[in-house]
Amino acid sequence: MSFTLSDAEIEAVILSLKISLVAVLVALPFAIAVAWLLSRHRFPGRSVLDAIVHMPLVLPPVVMGYLLLITFGARAPLGRWLLETFDIRLVFSWTGAALAAAIVTFPFQVRAIRLAMEAIDPGLTQAAETLGANAWDRFVSIILPLAAPGILAGAITAFAASLGEFGAIITFVSNIPGETRTLPLAIYTAIQTPGGEEAAARLAIMAITLAFAGLFLSEVAARKLRAIVGR
Amino acid sequence: MSITVRFRHDFPGFSLNAAFEAGSNGVTALFGPSGSGKTSCINVIAGLLSPAEGFVSIDGEILLDTEQGYNLPASRRRVGYVFQDARLFPHLTVSGNLDYAARRARPRPQSSERAAIIEMLGLGHLLDRHPRSLSGGEKQRVALGRALLTSPRVLLLDEPLAALDQGRKAEILPYLETLRDERRVPVIYVSHAIDEVARLADDIVLLNDGGVAAEGPVEEVLSRLDLFPLTGRFEAGAALRATVASQDAQTQMTEARFSGGSIWIPGLASEIGQPLRLRIRARDVMLARTAPDAISANNILAATITEFREEPGPYLDVRLACGDSFLLARITRMSRERLSLEPGDRVFAIIKSVSIERATSERTKA
Amino acid sequence: MVLGLTLTATVCRAAETVTVFAAASMTNAVEEVISRFEDNMPGGIRSSFAASSTLARQIEAGAPASVFISANSKWMDYLQDRGLINPGTRRNLASNRLVVIGARSETTLPINLGGTRPFAMLLGDRGRMAIGDPAHVPAGIYARQALEKLGLWKDVSNRLALTDNVRGALTLVARGETPVGIVYATDVALSDQVRVLTMLSPASHEAILYPVALVSGGETTSAREFLAFLTGLEGAAILRKHGFEEADGL
């Protein structure tokens, strides 16, 4: 078996990395905001928000893809509005794939960040308050730095999960080489193609390698961050 | 500089209704048993607790007035708060913690001010360290410095020594004394330890049973017999203000003079004329009808019995007037009967050991 | 539960269940054949519809099929080469035609395949053409052949939306995600959201044949009876009704 990746395979790897990176980064500020909301505050509708955030964990990915389709498809209200107003088309496009990955991996980020925030001693924010820090100041100068290891852990977990996302992507944006054919979709296609077993094997090895690299990086980064943050 | 506080707040299990004035004299202690609401009082002043009803003002500026619906957020009150557990930010160095406060202070403290505080609290060699590598005492000093760097109008200390062992406490107390003597900031000091209060406070507010039991200068309140259950029966005693009158280099003894006479104390490194605060525990005071002669105690003071405090059991507490000051003595009922002591009797108070706290009295009577 | 399953399996085997693996494009037709067959001769018939490529792989991996209907000869050859079907039972069941479809709701001018860039207007700047993946879906393979024959492949090859089976392409056009697609003539009847824009000449691609055969080891009496029914007069009538055309023998 040859270990050189074909152009199509390299394209799939790069596309996977691009989509996953964008998905995680775009979701991150929302994940931080939602985690913050859920971690310390009581407000009407809180448990509803909690449930919605965690839905992608329990719903089959294909259902997520389907929900995205009926929201952002060409005939759907939001999809049509996006197309007409901004000329933005999510179906068949890597941006749609990134959106699908972002939504499906959102709960991973929220959970990790929320855990980190809840572990912060509330006495510290009280102390900051007496030192003259208002709510936003406390969030930026105390909460975010102390939650940083959790934020990073959540982001890397979400990144790794995005790399592997299949059902939502293929249902929502289809399997377009160069646009939405990520590693898992490329493996799927290779398996279906006669003589594609070698390609499938190569791609699978790539996927495993990336997953390991991601886990390793996350451990190193988390350790470094914990040291800085003083835990 | 005066701080006016009054509020009412209901907690599960008890209701707190407090009203007091503080600050005109330097250090005001908030004293009372655990659970009496001392910390809640300073939390109300700081704005960390919003009571059901309340009013707080510092020097005329209103921080809280529930009737008017006015509640200045804690971050704008310019109140320095030292917590029992220091609460230093783990992701910043000591220097970073100090700067955190300085940067948010209005007005910003000058760098000379920052240097002076670091010097006063002995933080110079700690600046690059992280809180987790500091001892309990070091953490509290940093917390003190941090609170001071907010240019506070009042400093609130919540049992700052409670989490420390004896050695660390002894290490920090001098810093607190220096703080009291050298800074112009009024201090409200929460404590349930009577010796800390006696050593540091000028005024005291006694809390008990959901309200203020007494307030006033510390010598007066601590010597009140009716407050004994609160002021700590075993540790009860008088607080006297005296001045260093002379030093005997040969015997290494110091003479402290007050309105009722002189008291000799084992050598203090103090200058003549320096004000002192003495604490004399009631159980260390003996009474005699006649001045004893060949006795080792160096301090024999003439005093008049003003009142007794009876209680079930063998003990009896006696309040004595000695000059303009008051002394307390704890004797047995047996002794009273044997000597036939009555209020008004002239007796001699014999004091063997004395606990000394130093104090300068540059307290500006504002 | 395991006991229950094995019991059921034994009972079914006793009644000789026929398992039919059929290409997705034949779903409605074959389902009707099955229900008609079950009227005459009750027995158990199970069916599975998917892309021919998927089914072939499953049979290769040992799936318990009795009858295999493929949407092109290639996959049947694939299995025959591996001795997985009974060559004596193989015959061409039907044939089909390719059509170009568009959304019914759009008013589009008819397409002249002979003209220059006939799909330019439909595709516009961003539009895509939906076809089955030519790497493995028969309808896609035929579509590519036709487009290449017409010299249009280079133009559209980077404007495609590839689906895993032909019904996927149909759905994309029906939903309006793609303005145009290429599917079987028999698929058009499945959706009232699409209409035929033009038919592709059978000469432009390999003959679209639907071979059928019994899977090796699945030649039970019931299976043979079903095959006879499928390839007989009644079966042919049902297929015709669904739009399939006759195939010439083998």
PDB file of N, CA and C in Angstrom, chain A residues 42-47:
ATOM      1  N   ARG A  42     -29.431  32.636  37.920  1.00  0.00           N
ATOM      2  CA  ARG A  42     -30.757  32.020  37.873  1.00  0.00           C
ATOM      3  C   ARG A  42     -31.640  32.949  37.079  1.00  0.00           C
ATOM      4  N   PHE A  43     -32.272  32.434  36.074  1.00  0.00           N
ATOM      5  CA  PHE A  43     -33.200  33.284  35.344  1.00  0.00           C
ATOM      6  C   PHE A  43     -34.280  32.396  34.745  1.00  0.00           C
ATOM      7  N   PRO A  44     -35.447  32.972  34.481  1.00  0.00           N
ATOM      8  CA  PRO A  44     -36.528  32.153  33.925  1.00  0.00           C
ATOM      9  C   PRO A  44     -36.101  31.629  32.566  1.00  0.00           C
ATOM     10  N   GLY A  45     -36.355  30.341  32.359  1.00  0.00           N
ATOM     11  CA  GLY A  45     -35.976  29.761  31.078  1.00  0.00           C
ATOM     12  C   GLY A  45     -34.584  29.166  31.096  1.00  0.00           C
ATOM     13  N   ARG A  46     -33.956  29.155  32.270  1.00  0.00           N
ATOM     14  CA  ARG A  46     -32.586  28.655  32.335  1.00  0.00           C
ATOM     15  C   ARG A  46     -32.511  27.187  31.961  1.00  0.00           C
ATOM     16  N   SER A  47     -33.441  26.384  32.489  1.00  0.00           N
ATOM     17  CA  SER A  47     -33.358  24.959  32.193  1.00  0.00           C
ATOM     18  C   SER A  47     -33.680  24.689  30.730  1.00  0.00           C
TER      19      SER A  47
END
